[in-house]
PDB file of N, CA and C in Angstrom:
ATOM      1  N   MET A   1       2.097  15.584   4.054  1.00 96.00           N
ATOM      2  CA  MET A   1       2.750  14.461   3.361  1.00 96.00           C
ATOM      3  C   MET A   1       1.883  14.429   2.320  1.00 96.00           C
ATOM      4  N   THR A   2       2.557  14.135   0.875  1.00 97.00           N
ATOM      5  CA  THR A   2       2.203  14.056  -0.535  1.00 97.00           C
ATOM      6  C   THR A   2       1.678  12.383  -0.526  1.00 97.00           C
ATOM      7  N   VAL A   3       0.890  12.431  -1.650  1.00 98.00           N
ATOM      8  CA  VAL A   3       0.653  10.754  -1.921  1.00 98.00           C
ATOM      9  C   VAL A   3       1.871  10.113  -2.462  1.00 98.00           C
ATOM     10  N   LYS A   4       3.098  10.801  -2.891  1.00 98.00           N
ATOM     11  CA  LYS A   4       4.235  10.313  -3.441  1.00 98.00           C
ATOM     12  C   LYS A   4       5.043   9.964  -2.282  1.00 98.00           C
ATOM     13  N   GLU A   5       5.051  10.868  -1.098  1.00 97.00           N
ATOM     14  CA  GLU A   5       5.981  10.605   0.158  1.00 97.00           C
ATOM     15  C   GLU A   5       5.394   9.531   0.897  1.00 97.00           C
ATOM     16  N   LEU A   6       3.945   9.382   0.740  1.00 97.00           N
ATOM     17  CA  LEU A   6       3.437   8.183   1.372  1.00 97.00           C
ATOM     18  C   LEU A   6       3.788   6.792   0.491  1.00 97.00           C
ATOM     19  N   THR A   7       3.925   6.848  -0.684  1.00 97.00           N
ATOM     20  CA  THR A   7       4.091   5.675  -1.608  1.00 97.00           C
ATOM     21  C   THR A   7       5.527   5.558  -1.092  1.00 97.00           C
ATOM     22  N   ASP A   8       6.535   6.524  -1.394  1.00 97.00           N
ATOM     23  CA  ASP A   8       7.706   6.375  -1.208  1.00 97.00           C
ATOM     24  C   ASP A   8       8.389   5.864   0.245  1.00 97.00           C
ATOM     25  N   THR A   9       7.397   5.733   1.185  1.00 96.00           N
ATOM     26  CA  THR A   9       7.796   5.093   2.266  1.00 96.00           C
ATOM     27  C   THR A   9       8.007   3.559   2.255  1.00 96.00           C
ATOM     28  N   LYS A  10       7.619   3.021   1.376  1.00 96.00           N
ATOM     29  CA  LYS A  10       7.603   1.569   1.085  1.00 96.00           C
ATOM     30  C   LYS A  10       6.872   0.779   2.107  1.00 96.00           C
ATOM     31  N   LYS A  11       6.112   1.433   3.000  1.00 97.00           N
ATOM     32  CA  LYS A  11       5.498   0.783   3.799  1.00 97.00           C
ATOM     33  C   LYS A  11       4.067  -0.068   3.327  1.00 97.00           C
ATOM     34  N   TYR A  12       3.556   0.291   2.020  1.00 98.00           N
ATOM     35  CA  TYR A  12       2.261  -0.274   1.622  1.00 98.00           C
ATOM     36  C   TYR A  12       2.912  -0.641   0.321  1.00 98.00           C
ATOM     37  N   ARG A  13       2.149  -1.584  -0.359  1.00 97.00           N
ATOM     38  CA  ARG A  13       2.306  -2.362  -1.497  1.00 97.00           C
ATOM     39  C   ARG A  13       1.598  -1.299  -2.668  1.00 97.00           C
ATOM     40  N   VAL A  14       2.149  -1.013  -3.665  1.00 97.00           N
ATOM     41  CA  VAL A  14       1.429  -0.092  -4.786  1.00 97.00           C
ATOM     42  C   VAL A  14       0.680  -1.225  -5.723  1.00 97.00           C
ATOM     43  N   VAL A  15      -0.520  -0.965  -5.530  1.00 97.00           N
ATOM     44  CA  VAL A  15      -1.481  -1.729  -6.440  1.00 97.00           C
ATOM     45  C   VAL A  15      -1.695  -0.631  -7.694  1.00 97.00           C
ATOM     46  N   ASN A  16      -2.009   0.332  -7.537  1.00 97.00           N
ATOM     47  CA  ASN A  16      -2.000   1.238  -8.809  1.00 97.00           C
ATOM     48  C   ASN A  16      -1.292   2.530  -8.280  1.00 97.00           C
ATOM     49  N   LEU A  17      -0.346   3.137  -9.278  1.00 97.00           N
ATOM     50  CA  LEU A  17       0.043   4.628  -9.158  1.00 97.00           C
ATOM     51  C   LEU A  17      -0.326   5.274 -10.070  1.00 97.00           C
ATOM     52  N   GLY A  18      -1.485   6.131  -9.463  1.00 96.00           N
ATOM     53  CA  GLY A  18      -2.502   6.895 -10.199  1.00 96.00           C
ATOM     54  C   GLY A  18      -1.637   8.302 -10.455  1.00 96.00           C
ATOM     55  N   ASP A  19      -2.377   9.160 -10.878  1.00 94.00           N
ATOM     56  CA  ASP A  19      -2.287  10.661 -11.038  1.00 94.00           C
ATOM     57  C   ASP A  19      -2.275  11.221  -9.710  1.00 94.00           C
ATOM     58  N   GLY A  20      -1.836  12.497  -9.635  1.00 92.00           N
ATOM     59  CA  GLY A  20      -1.947  13.391  -8.371  1.00 92.00           C
ATOM     60  C   GLY A  20      -1.064  12.736  -7.449  1.00 92.00           C
ATOM     61  N   GLN A  21       0.280  12.500  -7.730  1.00 96.00           N
ATOM     62  CA  GLN A  21       1.355  12.050  -6.833  1.00 96.00           C
ATOM     63  C   GLN A  21       1.844  13.273  -5.957  1.00 96.00           C
ATOM     64  N   ASP A  22       1.566  14.390  -6.352  1.00 97.00           N
ATOM     65  CA  ASP A  22       1.937  15.758  -5.682  1.00 97.00           C
ATOM     66  C   ASP A  22       0.940  16.194  -4.727  1.00 97.00           C
ATOM     67  N   ARG A  23      -0.384  15.306  -4.692  1.00 97.00           N
ATOM     68  CA  ARG A  23      -1.485  15.973  -3.831  1.00 97.00           C
ATOM     69  C   ARG A  23      -1.166  15.797  -2.178  1.00 97.00           C
ATOM     70  N   ASN A  24      -1.543  16.801  -1.692  1.00 97.00           N
ATOM     71  CA  ASN A  24      -1.253  16.419  -0.110  1.00 97.00           C
ATOM     72  C   ASN A  24      -2.324  15.747   0.307  1.00 97.00           C
ATOM     73  N   ILE A  25      -2.114  14.853   1.266  1.00 97.00           N
ATOM     74  CA  ILE A  25      -3.047  13.967   2.126  1.00 97.00           C
ATOM     75  C   ILE A  25      -3.429  14.949   3.316  1.00 97.00           C
ATOM     76  N   GLU A  26      -4.777  15.495   3.291  1.00 92.00           N
ATOM     77  CA  GLU A  26      -4.997  16.227   4.416  1.00 92.00           C
ATOM     78  C   GLU A  26      -5.635  15.571   5.686  1.00 92.00           C
ATOM     79  N   LYS A  27      -6.219  14.512   5.422  1.00 96.00           N
ATOM     80  CA  LYS A  27      -6.671  13.678   6.645  1.00 96.00           C
ATOM     81  C   LYS A  27      -6.775  12.272   6.086  1.00 96.00           C
ATOM     82  N   VAL A  28      -6.944  11.391   7.351  1.00 98.00           N
ATOM     83  CA  VAL A  28      -6.962   9.965   7.044  1.00 98.00           C
ATOM     84  C   VAL A  28      -8.596   9.645   7.423  1.00 98.00           C
ATOM     85  N   PHE A  29      -9.170   8.847   6.446  1.00 98.00           N
ATOM     86  CA  PHE A  29     -10.556   8.555   6.902  1.00 98.00           C
ATOM     87  C   PHE A  29     -10.732   7.137   6.695  1.00 98.00           C
ATOM     88  N   CYS A  30     -11.582   6.380   7.576  1.00 97.00           N
ATOM     89  CA  CYS A  30     -11.715   5.071   7.548  1.00 97.00           C
ATOM     90  C   CYS A  30     -13.289   4.682   7.390  1.00 97.00           C
ATOM     91  N   CYS A  31     -13.686   3.989   6.495  1.00 96.00           N
ATOM     92  CA  CYS A  31     -15.004   3.578   6.375  1.00 96.00           C
ATOM     93  C   CYS A  31     -15.410   2.469   5.243  1.00 96.00           C
ATOM     94  N   ASP A  32     -16.030   1.476   5.565  1.00 95.00           N
ATOM     95  CA  ASP A  32     -16.282   0.429   4.613  1.00 95.00           C
ATOM     96  C   ASP A  32     -17.580   0.624   4.037  1.00 95.00           C
ATOM     97  N   LEU A  33     -18.695   1.218   4.822  1.00 95.00           N
ATOM     98  CA  LEU A  33     -19.875   1.412   4.168  1.00 95.00           C
ATOM     99  C   LEU A  33     -19.607   2.696   3.110  1.00 95.00           C
ATOM    100  N   LEU A  34     -20.053   2.347   1.919  1.00 95.00           N
ATOM    101  CA  LEU A  34     -19.775   3.127   0.633  1.00 95.00           C
ATOM    102  C   LEU A  34     -20.894   4.076   0.837  1.00 95.00           C
ATOM    103  N   SER A  35     -22.006   4.226   1.223  1.00 95.00           N
ATOM    104  CA  SER A  35     -22.957   5.420   1.289  1.00 95.00           C
ATOM    105  C   SER A  35     -22.584   6.223   2.179  1.00 95.00           C
ATOM    106  N   ILE A  36     -21.959   6.071   3.477  1.00 96.00           N
ATOM    107  CA  ILE A  36     -21.421   6.541   4.341  1.00 96.00           C
ATOM    108  C   ILE A  36     -20.339   7.534   3.884  1.00 96.00           C
ATOM    109  N   ALA A  37     -19.425   6.783   3.203  1.00 96.00           N
ATOM    110  CA  ALA A  37     -18.227   7.328   2.725  1.00 96.00           C
ATOM    111  C   ALA A  37     -18.316   8.311   1.696  1.00 96.00           C
ATOM    112  N   MET A  38     -19.457   8.012   0.784  1.00 95.00           N
ATOM    113  CA  MET A  38     -19.800   8.858  -0.041  1.00 95.00           C
ATOM    114  C   MET A  38     -20.091  10.558   0.303  1.00 95.00           C
ATOM    115  N   GLY A  39     -21.048  10.547   1.492  1.00 96.00           N
ATOM    116  CA  GLY A  39     -21.103  11.697   2.250  1.00 96.00           C
ATOM    117  C   GLY A  39     -20.190  12.312   3.340  1.00 96.00           C
ATOM    118  N   ARG A  40     -19.454  11.550   3.720  1.00 97.00           N
ATOM    119  CA  ARG A  40     -18.434  12.068   4.429  1.00 97.00           C
ATOM    120  C   ARG A  40     -16.929  12.060   4.517  1.00 97.00           C
ATOM    121  N   ALA A  41     -16.400  11.290   3.241  1.00 97.00           N
ATOM    122  CA  ALA A  41     -15.029  11.087   3.012  1.00 97.00           C
ATOM    123  C   ALA A  41     -14.533  12.790   2.600  1.00 97.00           C
ATOM    124  N   PRO A  42     -13.609  13.296   3.246  1.00 97.00           N
ATOM    125  CA  PRO A  42     -13.332  14.533   3.139  1.00 97.00           C
ATOM    126  C   PRO A  42     -12.403  14.614   1.536  1.00 97.00           C
ATOM    127  N   ALA A  43     -12.294  15.630   0.861  1.00 97.00           N
ATOM    128  CA  ALA A  43     -11.483  15.730  -0.437  1.00 97.00           C
ATOM    129  C   ALA A  43     -10.146  15.648   0.109  1.00 97.00           C
ATOM    130  N   GLY A  44      -9.291  15.127  -0.457  1.00 97.00           N
ATOM    131  CA  GLY A  44      -7.645  14.938  -0.145  1.00 97.00           C
ATOM    132  C   GLY A  44      -7.545  14.105   0.971  1.00 97.00           C
ATOM    133  N   CYS A  45      -8.376  13.233   1.281  1.00 98.00           N
ATOM    134  CA  CYS A  45      -7.913  12.010   2.299  1.00 98.00           C
ATOM    135  C   CYS A  45      -7.330  10.883   1.942  1.00 98.00           C
ATOM    136  N   ALA A  46      -6.582  10.386   2.667  1.00 98.00           N
ATOM    137  CA  ALA A  46      -6.379   8.854   2.479  1.00 98.00           C
ATOM    138  C   ALA A  46      -7.283   7.934   2.935  1.00 98.00           C
ATOM    139  N   TRP A  47      -7.967   7.201   2.322  1.00 98.00           N
ATOM    140  CA  TRP A  47      -9.112   6.447   2.633  1.00 98.00           C
ATOM    141  C   TRP A  47      -8.734   5.128   2.944  1.00 98.00           C
ATOM    142  N   VAL A  48      -8.855   4.560   4.057  1.00 98.00           N
ATOM    143  CA  VAL A  48      -8.525   3.069   4.507  1.00 98.00           C
ATOM    144  C   VAL A  48      -9.876   2.331   4.446  1.00 98.00           C
ATOM    145  N   THR A  49      -9.584   1.342   3.638  1.00 98.00           N
ATOM    146  CA  THR A  49     -11.126   0.416   3.637  1.00 98.00           C
ATOM    147  C   THR A  49     -10.496  -0.896   3.288  1.00 98.00           C
ATOM    148  N   VAL A  50     -11.539  -1.869   3.548  1.00 98.00           N
ATOM    149  CA  VAL A  50     -11.232  -3.136   2.857  1.00 98.00           C
ATOM    150  C   VAL A  50     -12.376  -3.690   1.780  1.00 98.00           C
ATOM    151  N   MET A  51     -12.721  -2.456   1.194  1.00 96.00           N
ATOM    152  CA  MET A  51     -13.793  -2.681  -0.163  1.00 96.00           C
ATOM    153  C   MET A  51     -12.848  -2.464  -1.232  1.00 96.00           C
ATOM    154  N   GLY A  52     -12.523  -3.446  -1.870  1.00 95.00           N
ATOM    155  CA  GLY A  52     -11.681  -3.424  -3.246  1.00 95.00           C
ATOM    156  C   GLY A  52     -12.551  -3.724  -4.395  1.00 95.00           C
ATOM    157  N   ASN A  53     -13.560  -2.873  -4.712  1.00 95.00           N
ATOM    158  CA  ASN A  53     -14.345  -3.068  -5.827  1.00 95.00           C
ATOM    159  C   ASN A  53     -14.538  -1.980  -6.551  1.00 95.00           C
ATOM    160  N   MET A  54     -15.347  -1.977  -7.640  1.00 95.00           N
ATOM    161  CA  MET A  54     -15.598  -0.813  -8.601  1.00 95.00           C
ATOM    162  C   MET A  54     -16.276   0.331  -8.089  1.00 95.00           C
ATOM    163  N   ASN A  55     -16.959   0.246  -6.983  1.00 96.00           N
ATOM    164  CA  ASN A  55     -17.852   1.057  -6.389  1.00 96.00           C
ATOM    165  C   ASN A  55     -17.177   1.910  -5.382  1.00 96.00           C
ATOM    166  N   THR A  56     -16.008   1.336  -4.790  1.00 96.00           N
ATOM    167  CA  THR A  56     -15.109   1.916  -4.030  1.00 96.00           C
ATOM    168  C   THR A  56     -14.403   2.906  -4.876  1.00 96.00           C
ATOM    169  N   LEU A  57     -13.999   2.520  -6.037  1.00 96.00           N
ATOM    170  CA  LEU A  57     -13.142   3.701  -7.166  1.00 96.00           C
ATOM    171  C   LEU A  57     -14.005   4.832  -7.083  1.00 96.00           C
ATOM    172  N   ALA A  58     -15.245   4.468  -7.489  1.00 96.00           N
ATOM    173  CA  ALA A  58     -16.301   5.492  -7.664  1.00 96.00           C
ATOM    174  C   ALA A  58     -16.321   6.677  -6.826  1.00 96.00           C
ATOM    175  N   VAL A  59     -16.529   6.250  -5.497  1.00 97.00           N
ATOM    176  CA  VAL A  59     -16.782   6.745  -4.334  1.00 97.00           C
ATOM    177  C   VAL A  59     -15.426   7.558  -4.000  1.00 97.00           C
ATOM    178  N   ALA A  60     -14.302   6.900  -4.441  1.00 97.00           N
ATOM    179  CA  ALA A  60     -13.051   7.628  -4.278  1.00 97.00           C
ATOM    180  C   ALA A  60     -12.963   8.882  -5.168  1.00 97.00           C
ATOM    181  N   SER A  61     -13.254   8.609  -6.597  1.00 96.00           N
ATOM    182  CA  SER A  61     -13.478   9.615  -7.304  1.00 96.00           C
ATOM    183  C   SER A  61     -14.374  10.804  -7.119  1.00 96.00           C
ATOM    184  N   LEU A  62     -15.392  10.314  -6.608  1.00 97.00           N
ATOM    185  CA  LEU A  62     -16.876  11.473  -6.391  1.00 97.00           C
ATOM    186  C   LEU A  62     -16.219  12.176  -5.160  1.00 97.00           C
ATOM    187  N   THR A  63     -15.847  11.631  -4.134  1.00 97.00           N
ATOM    188  CA  THR A  63     -15.054  12.494  -3.201  1.00 97.00           C
ATOM    189  C   THR A  63     -14.089  13.200  -2.984  1.00 97.00           C
ATOM    190  N   ASP A  64     -13.101  12.852  -4.139  1.00 97.00           N
ATOM    191  CA  ASP A  64     -11.867  13.457  -4.418  1.00 97.00           C
ATOM    192  C   ASP A  64     -10.904  13.108  -3.419  1.00 97.00           C
ATOM    193  N   ALA A  65     -10.856  11.674  -3.049  1.00 98.00           N
ATOM    194  CA  ALA A  65      -9.940  11.308  -2.208  1.00 98.00           C
ATOM    195  C   ALA A  65      -8.395  11.196  -2.823  1.00 98.00           C
ATOM    196  N   ALA A  66      -7.397  11.506  -2.100  1.00 98.00           N
ATOM    197  CA  ALA A  66      -6.061  11.622  -2.637  1.00 98.00           C
ATOM    198  C   ALA A  66      -5.676  10.179  -2.879  1.00 98.00           C
ATOM    199  N   CYS A  67      -6.081   9.121  -2.277  1.00 98.00           N
ATOM    200  CA  CYS A  67      -5.688   7.909  -2.460  1.00 98.00           C
ATOM    201  C   CYS A  67      -6.475   6.969  -1.667  1.00 98.00           C
ATOM    202  N   VAL A  68      -6.558   5.701  -1.919  1.00 98.00           N
ATOM    203  CA  VAL A  68      -7.212   4.604  -1.449  1.00 98.00           C
ATOM    204  C   VAL A  68      -6.106   3.653  -0.695  1.00 98.00           C
ATOM    205  N   ILE A  69      -6.399   3.088   0.467  1.00 98.00           N
ATOM    206  CA  ILE A  69      -5.538   1.949   0.780  1.00 98.00           C
ATOM    207  C   ILE A  69      -6.330   1.000   1.483  1.00 98.00           C
ATOM    208  N   LEU A  70      -6.203  -0.082   0.834  1.00 98.00           N
ATOM    209  CA  LEU A  70      -6.779  -1.376   1.181  1.00 98.00           C
ATOM    210  C   LEU A  70      -6.239  -2.150   2.247  1.00 98.00           C
ATOM    211  N   ALA A  71      -6.820  -2.291   3.239  1.00 98.00           N
ATOM    212  CA  ALA A  71      -6.198  -2.972   4.704  1.00 98.00           C
ATOM    213  C   ALA A  71      -6.541  -4.410   4.740  1.00 98.00           C
ATOM    214  N   GLU A  72      -5.946  -4.952   5.435  1.00 98.00           N
ATOM    215  CA  GLU A  72      -6.252  -6.412   5.869  1.00 98.00           C
ATOM    216  C   GLU A  72      -5.921  -7.233   4.985  1.00 98.00           C
ATOM    217  N   GLY A  73      -5.104  -6.990   4.132  1.00 97.00           N
ATOM    218  CA  GLY A  73      -4.708  -7.795   2.735  1.00 97.00           C
ATOM    219  C   GLY A  73      -5.506  -7.985   1.513  1.00 97.00           C
ATOM    220  N   MET A  74      -6.554  -7.163   1.744  1.00 97.00           N
ATOM    221  CA  MET A  74      -7.558  -6.924   0.550  1.00 97.00           C
ATOM    222  C   MET A  74      -7.018  -6.683  -0.672  1.00 97.00           C
ATOM    223  N   GLU A  75      -7.595  -7.025  -1.753  1.00 95.00           N
ATOM    224  CA  GLU A  75      -7.059  -6.909  -3.269  1.00 95.00           C
ATOM    225  C   GLU A  75      -8.437  -5.988  -3.961  1.00 95.00           C
ATOM    226  N   LEU A  76      -8.182  -5.371  -4.869  1.00 95.00           N
ATOM    227  CA  LEU A  76      -8.893  -5.029  -5.960  1.00 95.00           C
ATOM    228  C   LEU A  76      -9.266  -6.044  -6.883  1.00 95.00           C
ATOM    229  N   ASP A  77     -10.393  -6.150  -6.926  1.00 92.00           N
ATOM    230  CA  ASP A  77     -10.991  -7.271  -8.351  1.00 92.00           C
ATOM    231  C   ASP A  77     -10.245  -6.789  -9.425  1.00 92.00           C
ATOM    232  N   GLU A  78     -10.446  -7.623 -10.542  1.00 92.00           N
ATOM    233  CA  GLU A  78      -9.938  -7.413 -11.830  1.00 92.00           C
ATOM    234  C   GLU A  78     -10.593  -6.162 -12.550  1.00 92.00           C
ATOM    235  N   ALA A  79     -11.942  -5.990 -12.376  1.00 94.00           N
ATOM    236  CA  ALA A  79     -12.337  -4.761 -12.992  1.00 94.00           C
ATOM    237  C   ALA A  79     -11.972  -3.418 -12.383  1.00 94.00           C
ATOM    238  N   ALA A  80     -11.887  -3.786 -11.177  1.00 96.00           N
ATOM    239  CA  ALA A  80     -11.581  -2.526 -10.160  1.00 96.00           C
ATOM    240  C   ALA A  80     -10.244  -2.152 -10.551  1.00 96.00           C
ATOM    241  N   GLY A  81      -9.417  -2.762 -10.694  1.00 95.00           N
ATOM    242  CA  GLY A  81      -7.664  -2.800 -11.088  1.00 95.00           C
ATOM    243  C   GLY A  81      -7.849  -1.943 -12.511  1.00 95.00           C
ATOM    244  N   LYS A  82      -8.491  -2.451 -13.218  1.00 96.00           N
ATOM    245  CA  LYS A  82      -8.503  -1.825 -14.753  1.00 96.00           C
ATOM    246  C   LYS A  82      -9.037  -0.328 -14.667  1.00 96.00           C
ATOM    247  N   LYS A  83     -10.267  -0.153 -13.690  1.00 96.00           N
ATOM    248  CA  LYS A  83     -10.699   1.059 -13.689  1.00 96.00           C
ATOM    249  C   LYS A  83      -9.677   2.024 -12.678  1.00 96.00           C
ATOM    250  N   ALA A  84      -8.954   1.467 -11.728  1.00 97.00           N
ATOM    251  CA  ALA A  84      -8.083   2.506 -11.073  1.00 97.00           C
ATOM    252  C   ALA A  84      -7.321   3.017 -12.085  1.00 97.00           C
ATOM    253  N   LYS A  85      -6.606   2.331 -12.998  1.00 96.00           N
ATOM    254  CA  LYS A  85      -5.833   2.529 -14.175  1.00 96.00           C
ATOM    255  C   LYS A  85      -6.380   3.847 -14.996  1.00 96.00           C
ATOM    256  N   GLU A  86      -7.594   3.317 -15.414  1.00 96.00           N
ATOM    257  CA  GLU A  86      -8.176   4.352 -16.289  1.00 96.00           C
ATOM    258  C   GLU A  86      -8.515   5.724 -15.589  1.00 96.00           C
ATOM    259  N   GLN A  87      -8.753   5.649 -14.275  1.00 96.00           N
ATOM    260  CA  GLN A  87      -9.245   6.959 -13.700  1.00 96.00           C
ATOM    261  C   GLN A  87      -8.009   7.633 -13.006  1.00 96.00           C
ATOM    262  N   GLY A  88      -7.001   6.764 -12.964  1.00 97.00           N
ATOM    263  CA  GLY A  88      -5.690   7.465 -12.443  1.00 97.00           C
ATOM    264  C   GLY A  88      -5.720   7.504 -10.967  1.00 97.00           C
ATOM    265  N   ILE A  89      -6.288   6.746 -10.310  1.00 98.00           N
ATOM    266  CA  ILE A  89      -6.615   6.645  -8.833  1.00 98.00           C
ATOM    267  C   ILE A  89      -5.320   5.773  -8.311  1.00 98.00           C
ATOM    268  N   THR A  90      -4.838   6.354  -7.302  1.00 98.00           N
ATOM    269  CA  THR A  90      -3.721   5.666  -6.316  1.00 98.00           C
ATOM    270  C   THR A  90      -4.181   4.749  -5.473  1.00 98.00           C
ATOM    271  N   VAL A  91      -3.780   3.414  -5.645  1.00 98.00           N
ATOM    272  CA  VAL A  91      -4.307   2.434  -4.413  1.00 98.00           C
ATOM    273  C   VAL A  91      -3.156   1.627  -4.097  1.00 98.00           C
ATOM    274  N   LEU A  92      -3.087   1.873  -2.670  1.00 98.00           N
ATOM    275  CA  LEU A  92      -1.993   1.175  -1.931  1.00 98.00           C
ATOM    276  C   LEU A  92      -2.518  -0.097  -1.060  1.00 98.00           C
ATOM    277  N   ALA A  93      -1.746  -0.812  -0.783  1.00 98.00           N
ATOM    278  CA  ALA A  93      -2.319  -2.070   0.239  1.00 98.00           C
ATOM    279  C   ALA A  93      -1.575  -2.391   1.348  1.00 98.00           C
ATOM    280  N   SER A  94      -2.247  -2.946   2.478  1.00 98.00           N
ATOM    281  CA  SER A  94      -1.565  -3.131   3.704  1.00 98.00           C
ATOM    282  C   SER A  94      -1.854  -4.491   4.136  1.00 98.00           C
ATOM    283  N   GLU A  95      -1.139  -4.940   4.802  1.00 98.00           N
ATOM    284  CA  GLU A  95      -1.520  -6.390   5.399  1.00 98.00           C
ATOM    285  C   GLU A  95      -2.165  -6.154   6.846  1.00 98.00           C
ATOM    286  N   LYS A  96      -2.025  -4.829   7.405  1.00 98.00           N
ATOM    287  CA  LYS A  96      -2.288  -4.577   8.639  1.00 98.00           C
ATOM    288  C   LYS A  96      -3.909  -4.414   8.644  1.00 98.00           C
ATOM    289  N   PRO A  97      -4.465  -4.084   9.992  1.00 98.00           N
ATOM    290  CA  PRO A  97      -6.010  -3.899  10.267  1.00 98.00           C
ATOM    291  C   PRO A  97      -6.298  -2.464   9.665  1.00 98.00           C
ATOM    292  N   VAL A  98      -7.459  -2.258   9.609  1.00 97.00           N
ATOM    293  CA  VAL A  98      -7.898  -0.866   9.239  1.00 97.00           C
ATOM    294  C   VAL A  98      -7.382   0.106  10.152  1.00 97.00           C
ATOM    295  N   PHE A  99      -7.746  -0.192  11.422  1.00 97.00           N
ATOM    296  CA  PHE A  99      -7.198   1.020  12.554  1.00 97.00           C
ATOM    297  C   PHE A  99      -5.817   1.193  12.656  1.00 97.00           C
ATOM    298  N   ASP A 100      -4.822  -0.002  12.493  1.00 97.00           N
ATOM    299  CA  ASP A 100      -3.668   0.151  12.587  1.00 97.00           C
ATOM    300  C   ASP A 100      -3.129   0.862  11.401  1.00 97.00           C
ATOM    301  N   THR A 101      -3.366   0.515  10.159  1.00 98.00           N
ATOM    302  CA  THR A 101      -2.966   1.204   9.007  1.00 98.00           C
ATOM    303  C   THR A 101      -3.300   2.610   8.965  1.00 98.00           C
ATOM    304  N   ALA A 102      -4.543   3.086   9.455  1.00 97.00           N
ATOM    305  CA  ALA A 102      -4.946   4.318   9.565  1.00 97.00           C
ATOM    306  C   ALA A 102      -4.235   5.103  10.539  1.00 97.00           C
ATOM    307  N   LEU A 103      -3.830   4.801  11.577  1.00 97.00           N
ATOM    308  CA  LEU A 103      -3.015   5.203  12.812  1.00 97.00           C
ATOM    309  C   LEU A 103      -1.977   5.556  12.354  1.00 97.00           C
ATOM    310  N   GLU A 104      -1.133   4.618  11.616  1.00 97.00           N
ATOM    311  CA  GLU A 104       0.161   4.722  11.070  1.00 97.00           C
ATOM    312  C   GLU A 104       0.262   5.911  10.188  1.00 97.00           C
ATOM    313  N   ILE A 105      -0.514   5.996   9.083  1.00 97.00           N
ATOM    314  CA  ILE A 105      -0.704   7.071   8.295  1.00 97.00           C
ATOM    315  C   ILE A 105      -1.163   8.417   8.783  1.00 97.00           C
ATOM    316  N   TYR A 106      -2.037   8.539   9.896  1.00 96.00           N
ATOM    317  CA  TYR A 106      -2.015   9.644  10.780  1.00 96.00           C
ATOM    318  C   TYR A 106      -0.884  10.018  11.329  1.00 96.00           C
ATOM    319  N   GLY A 107       0.087   9.202  11.940  1.00 95.00           N
ATOM    320  CA  GLY A 107       1.110   9.727  12.438  1.00 95.00           C
ATOM    321  C   GLY A 107       2.076  10.458  11.402  1.00 95.00           C
ATOM    322  N   MET A 108       2.146   9.727  10.333  1.00 95.00           N
ATOM    323  CA  MET A 108       3.120  10.270   9.144  1.00 95.00           C
ATOM    324  C   MET A 108       2.518  11.717   8.626  1.00 95.00           C
ATOM    325  N   VAL A 109       0.990  11.870   8.379  1.00 94.00           N
ATOM    326  CA  VAL A 109       0.676  12.950   7.867  1.00 94.00           C
ATOM    327  C   VAL A 109       0.314  14.309   8.887  1.00 94.00           C
ATOM    328  N   SER A 110       0.234  13.893  10.255  1.00 90.00           N
ATOM    329  CA  SER A 110       0.210  14.854  11.203  1.00 90.00           C
ATOM    330  C   SER A 110       1.639  15.366  11.926  1.00 90.00           C
ATOM    331  N   GLY A 111       2.444  14.331  11.478  1.00 86.00           N
ATOM    332  CA  GLY A 111       3.897  14.614  12.166  1.00 86.00           C
ATOM    333  C   GLY A 111       4.194  14.141  13.538  1.00 86.00           C
ATOM    334  N   GLU A 112       3.155  13.472  14.049  1.00 80.00           N
ATOM    335  CA  GLU A 112       3.330  12.949  15.518  1.00 80.00           C
ATOM    336  C   GLU A 112       3.725  11.632  15.598  1.00 80.00           C
ATOM    337  N   GLY A 113       4.118  11.174  14.459  1.00 72.00           N
ATOM    338  CA  GLY A 113       4.960   9.849  14.587  1.00 72.00           C
ATOM    339  C   GLY A 113       4.397   8.510  15.240  1.00 72.00           C
ATOM    340  N   ILE A 114       3.011   8.757  15.311  1.00 64.00           N
ATOM    341  CA  ILE A 114       2.405   7.386  15.769  1.00 64.00           C
ATOM    342  C   ILE A 114       2.384   6.414  14.762  1.00 64.00           C
ATOM    343  N   GLY A 115       2.380   5.187  15.176  1.00 55.00           N
ATOM    344  CA  GLY A 115       2.539   4.056  14.262  1.00 55.00           C
ATOM    345  C   GLY A 115       3.789   3.629  14.219  1.00 55.00           C
TER     346      GLY A 115
END
């Protein structure tokens, strides 16, 4: 599944439509502790988190995440919103809990239809 295909499902609100819409989402990754995400988020992942700040975008860029999904109704703060646009990072949002969001995306990415 590509980032564009995930966006096109309309299951998630688009916060910022970044570059790399044709990137394949390889895995789903969940973590809110940025120091752990920095060392463990796999390149090409759909990163599900509740952290909507500038540091999240820095870690997403550093780890080469395919996109960020803010769960539980979280929002990017104003500075992070501007940074997402500047850096071309796709950020989506979900009202669902982190686990439910990640499970739903995993089902689509793996083709197992979970969620």
